Amino acid sequence: MAGNSFGEIFRVTTFGESHGEGLGAVIDGCPSRIGLAPEDFVRDMARRRPGRYSFDTPRKEEDRVEILSGVFTGLTTGTPITLFIRNKDVDSRPYEILRQLFRPGHGDYTYFKKYGHFDFRGAGRYSARETAARVAAGVVAGKILEPLGVKVAAYTIELGAIRVRTINMDLVEKDPFYCPDAVASERMDEAISKARKEDDSLGGIAEVRVTNCPAGLGEPVFDKLDADLARAVMSVGAVKGVEIGAGFEAARLKGSENNDPITPDGFKTNRAGGILGGISNGDEIILRAAVKPIPSIGREQDTVDRQGRAAKMKLTGRFDVSAVPRIIPVLEAMVKIVLADHYLRSKAMV
Ligand SMILES: Cc1cc2nc3c(=O)[nH]c(=O)nc-3n(C[C@H](O)[C@H](O)[C@H](O)COP(=O)(O)O)c2cc1C
């Protein structure tokens, strides 16, 4: 079964490829009478867009979202909402090499093994460009969460093994890496420049924080909130690990250290990351995603061709040095989609 849809009530299907006509999302299950206009997408699409900073891929895309259906006189109608983003700055020439060779670390090899025939230009469907559709869908999910006061914010806590020491949320939106620590950000900048010079790439860790999430979201036992969040975040390309709250560190703590004491005023600590028994507990939800280094690098690498013969590959073209800053709005979008879906599911239960 194909896996292009996500969510139970608020159901998002993405379509399209990096170098085709365009890509987008169909959202089914969005309630009616929610105000929605093309301008609502501008801010988040700009935050994800390539070409914003010097370390991004130089591909320049306007990423304007067209609303093709589901909205009448500026309000959602409860029918499927189709969002479309046209591809404009398409240059497929550097991808000719992928007609024959597989990039180590990328999806070329597995797409060939599974489908036999696929659009490899710009990495086609497995390109990070697909995440533009997720960001657009996240804007609609955000409209459901907004009246509840739920806020979702992601930021970079590690890039190229440089870890933040402080978290000042006021810095995040102005920082090129969405980093909440000015000193760490400067060191990240140096690490990015060095990696670029060495024709290499860097990974990192992003943290997502959800404030004002109501208690009670999550559908045990298989659709636990943490399980659905992990699935949503892991479905983003380059994400190789997800932690909730103390995450892997919890494995090293004793029960007495890991339990969050409960008081009449709420939880004293938040090692649970806002989720217990698969259900939100009303505290902040804290999630971290480990992001691998970008597979497309300018160095020569060993690979094989479609006939399985050994080959050398040296890529030229347009790619990011790290997925970490650009992945930030994508992670926010995926978390919003999960929360909107679970909120609507919680309403359907009563
Ligand atoms: C925001 C973002 C930007 C990315 N940019 C690139 C890129 O420029 N070049 C590249 O080869 N991979 C890029 N990637 C990573 C690939 O999309 C990803 O590694 C690939 O689809 C293989 O999937 P996997 O890493 O999950 O196995 C990016 C990923 C994200 C989330």
PDB file of C-alpha atoms in Angstrom, residues 128-236:
ATOM      1  CA  ALA A 128      13.348  17.629   0.596  1.00  0.00           C
ATOM      2  CA  ARG A 129      11.175  19.748  -1.681  1.00  0.00           C
ATOM      3  CA  GLU A 130       8.276  17.460  -0.721  1.00  0.00           C
ATOM      4  CA  THR A 131       8.465  19.025   2.727  1.00  0.00           C
ATOM      5  CA  ALA A 132       7.098  22.277   1.249  1.00  0.00           C
ATOM      6  CA  ALA A 133       3.724  20.510   0.999  1.00  0.00           C
ATOM      7  CA  ARG A 134       3.992  19.471   4.663  1.00  0.00           C
ATOM      8  CA  VAL A 135       4.724  23.042   5.734  1.00  0.00           C
ATOM      9  CA  ALA A 136       1.658  24.240   3.795  1.00  0.00           C
ATOM     10  CA  ALA A 137      -0.525  21.578   5.459  1.00  0.00           C
ATOM     11  CA  GLY A 138       0.963  22.569   8.837  1.00  0.00           C
ATOM     12  CA  VAL A 139      -0.345  26.106   8.344  1.00  0.00           C
ATOM     13  CA  VAL A 140      -3.901  24.738   8.089  1.00  0.00           C
ATOM     14  CA  ALA A 141      -3.340  22.513  11.148  1.00  0.00           C
ATOM     15  CA  GLY A 142      -2.099  25.596  12.981  1.00  0.00           C
ATOM     16  CA  LYS A 143      -5.446  27.277  12.309  1.00  0.00           C
ATOM     17  CA  ILE A 144      -7.154  24.520  14.317  1.00  0.00           C
ATOM     18  CA  LEU A 145      -4.682  24.847  17.206  1.00  0.00           C
ATOM     19  CA  GLU A 146      -4.586  28.651  17.308  1.00  0.00           C
ATOM     20  CA  PRO A 147      -7.901  29.190  19.155  1.00  0.00           C
ATOM     21  CA  LEU A 148      -6.730  26.672  21.798  1.00  0.00           C
ATOM     22  CA  GLY A 149      -3.614  28.749  22.453  1.00  0.00           C
ATOM     23  CA  VAL A 150      -1.345  25.838  21.448  1.00  0.00           C
ATOM     24  CA  LYS A 151       2.076  27.063  20.293  1.00  0.00           C
ATOM     25  CA  VAL A 152       4.651  24.935  18.499  1.00  0.00           C
ATOM     26  CA  ALA A 153       8.250  26.180  18.244  1.00  0.00           C
ATOM     27  CA  ALA A 154      11.293  24.328  16.926  1.00  0.00           C
ATOM     28  CA  TYR A 155      14.919  25.397  17.136  1.00  0.00           C
ATOM     29  CA  THR A 156      18.403  24.011  16.618  1.00  0.00           C
ATOM     30  CA  ILE A 157      20.169  22.698  19.719  1.00  0.00           C
ATOM     31  CA  GLU A 158      23.101  21.067  17.932  1.00  0.00           C
ATOM     32  CA  LEU A 159      24.775  21.447  14.531  1.00  0.00           C
ATOM     33  CA  GLY A 160      28.052  19.853  13.465  1.00  0.00           C
ATOM     34  CA  ALA A 161      28.513  18.568  17.073  1.00  0.00           C
ATOM     35  CA  ILE A 162      28.269  22.136  18.463  1.00  0.00           C
ATOM     36  CA  ARG A 163      25.689  22.146  21.237  1.00  0.00           C
ATOM     37  CA  VAL A 164      23.784  25.142  22.619  1.00  0.00           C
ATOM     38  CA  ARG A 165      24.498  26.054  26.241  1.00  0.00           C
ATOM     39  CA  THR A 166      21.595  28.467  26.731  1.00  0.00           C
ATOM     40  CA  ILE A 167      18.095  28.730  25.313  1.00  0.00           C
ATOM     41  CA  ASN A 168      16.904  32.249  24.574  1.00  0.00           C
ATOM     42  CA  MET A 169      13.778  31.895  22.460  1.00  0.00           C
ATOM     43  CA  ASP A 170      13.912  35.608  21.540  1.00  0.00           C
ATOM     44  CA  LEU A 171      16.968  34.873  19.354  1.00  0.00           C
ATOM     45  CA  VAL A 172      15.511  31.976  17.365  1.00  0.00           C
ATOM     46  CA  GLU A 173      13.641  33.696  14.538  1.00  0.00           C
ATOM     47  CA  LYS A 174      16.477  36.125  13.784  1.00  0.00           C
ATOM     48  CA  ASP A 175      19.196  33.499  13.853  1.00  0.00           C
ATOM     49  CA  PRO A 176      20.265  31.889  10.527  1.00  0.00           C
ATOM     50  CA  PHE A 177      20.247  28.440  12.192  1.00  0.00           C
ATOM     51  CA  TYR A 178      17.149  29.045  14.331  1.00  0.00           C
ATOM     52  CA  CYS A 179      19.595  28.728  17.208  1.00  0.00           C
ATOM     53  CA  PRO A 180      18.650  30.044  20.676  1.00  0.00           C
ATOM     54  CA  ASP A 181      22.302  30.632  21.712  1.00  0.00           C
ATOM     55  CA  ALA A 182      24.240  33.429  19.959  1.00  0.00           C
ATOM     56  CA  VAL A 183      27.682  32.046  20.874  1.00  0.00           C
ATOM     57  CA  ALA A 184      26.842  28.548  19.625  1.00  0.00           C
ATOM     58  CA  SER A 185      25.346  30.035  16.452  1.00  0.00           C
ATOM     59  CA  GLU A 186      28.662  31.704  15.574  1.00  0.00           C
ATOM     60  CA  ARG A 187      30.499  28.441  16.038  1.00  0.00           C
ATOM     61  CA  MET A 188      27.888  26.655  13.908  1.00  0.00           C
ATOM     62  CA  ASP A 189      28.485  29.222  11.190  1.00  0.00           C
ATOM     63  CA  GLU A 190      32.220  28.456  11.244  1.00  0.00           C
ATOM     64  CA  ALA A 191      31.533  24.716  11.158  1.00  0.00           C
ATOM     65  CA  ILE A 192      29.220  25.140   8.143  1.00  0.00           C
ATOM     66  CA  SER A 193      31.811  27.218   6.244  1.00  0.00           C
ATOM     67  CA  LYS A 194      34.493  24.638   6.988  1.00  0.00           C
ATOM     68  CA  ALA A 195      32.287  21.741   5.852  1.00  0.00           C
ATOM     69  CA  ARG A 196      31.410  23.608   2.656  1.00  0.00           C
ATOM     70  CA  LYS A 197      35.106  24.190   1.861  1.00  0.00           C
ATOM     71  CA  GLU A 198      35.805  20.509   2.471  1.00  0.00           C
ATOM     72  CA  ASP A 199      32.927  19.481   0.152  1.00  0.00           C
ATOM     73  CA  ASP A 200      31.228  17.875   3.115  1.00  0.00           C
ATOM     74  CA  SER A 201      27.978  18.181   5.069  1.00  0.00           C
ATOM     75  CA  LEU A 202      26.835  18.256   8.708  1.00  0.00           C
ATOM     76  CA  GLY A 203      24.072  16.797  10.853  1.00  0.00           C
ATOM     77  CA  GLY A 204      22.483  18.094  14.024  1.00  0.00           C
ATOM     78  CA  ILE A 205      19.635  17.980  16.494  1.00  0.00           C
ATOM     79  CA  ALA A 206      16.435  20.029  16.499  1.00  0.00           C
ATOM     80  CA  GLU A 207      14.168  20.437  19.505  1.00  0.00           C
ATOM     81  CA  VAL A 208      10.420  21.070  19.294  1.00  0.00           C
ATOM     82  CA  ARG A 209       8.541  22.593  22.217  1.00  0.00           C
ATOM     83  CA  VAL A 210       4.743  22.686  22.419  1.00  0.00           C
ATOM     84  CA  THR A 211       3.176  25.035  24.963  1.00  0.00           C
ATOM     85  CA  ASN A 212      -0.463  25.122  26.127  1.00  0.00           C
ATOM     86  CA  CYS A 213      -1.241  21.666  24.800  1.00  0.00           C
ATOM     87  CA  PRO A 214      -4.403  20.482  26.561  1.00  0.00           C
ATOM     88  CA  ALA A 215      -4.194  17.309  28.632  1.00  0.00           C
ATOM     89  CA  GLY A 216      -5.943  14.290  27.126  1.00  0.00           C
ATOM     90  CA  LEU A 217      -4.623  14.130  23.515  1.00  0.00           C
ATOM     91  CA  GLY A 218      -3.509  10.674  22.337  1.00  0.00           C
ATOM     92  CA  GLU A 219      -5.346   7.432  21.526  1.00  0.00           C
ATOM     93  CA  PRO A 220      -3.824   4.398  23.273  1.00  0.00           C
ATOM     94  CA  VAL A 221      -2.698   1.887  22.592  1.00  0.00           C
ATOM     95  CA  PHE A 222      -1.374   2.131  19.033  1.00  0.00           C
ATOM     96  CA  ASP A 223      -2.077   5.806  18.356  1.00  0.00           C
ATOM     97  CA  LYS A 224      -0.406   7.132  21.477  1.00  0.00           C
ATOM     98  CA  LEU A 225       0.547  10.780  21.119  1.00  0.00           C
ATOM     99  CA  ASP A 226       4.274  10.050  21.467  1.00  0.00           C
ATOM    100  CA  ALA A 227       4.019   7.202  18.948  1.00  0.00           C
ATOM    101  CA  ASP A 228       2.270   9.408  16.375  1.00  0.00           C
ATOM    102  CA  LEU A 229       4.689  12.295  16.940  1.00  0.00           C
ATOM    103  CA  ALA A 230       7.665   9.992  16.479  1.00  0.00           C
ATOM    104  CA  ARG A 231       6.173   8.585  13.273  1.00  0.00           C
ATOM    105  CA  ALA A 232       5.393  12.039  11.904  1.00  0.00           C
ATOM    106  CA  VAL A 233       8.869  13.378  12.616  1.00  0.00           C
ATOM    107  CA  MET A 234      10.658  10.228  11.473  1.00  0.00           C
ATOM    108  CA  SER A 235       8.820  10.454   8.134  1.00  0.00           C
ATOM    109  CA  VAL A 236      10.787  13.610   7.323  1.00  0.00           C
TER     110      VAL A 236
END
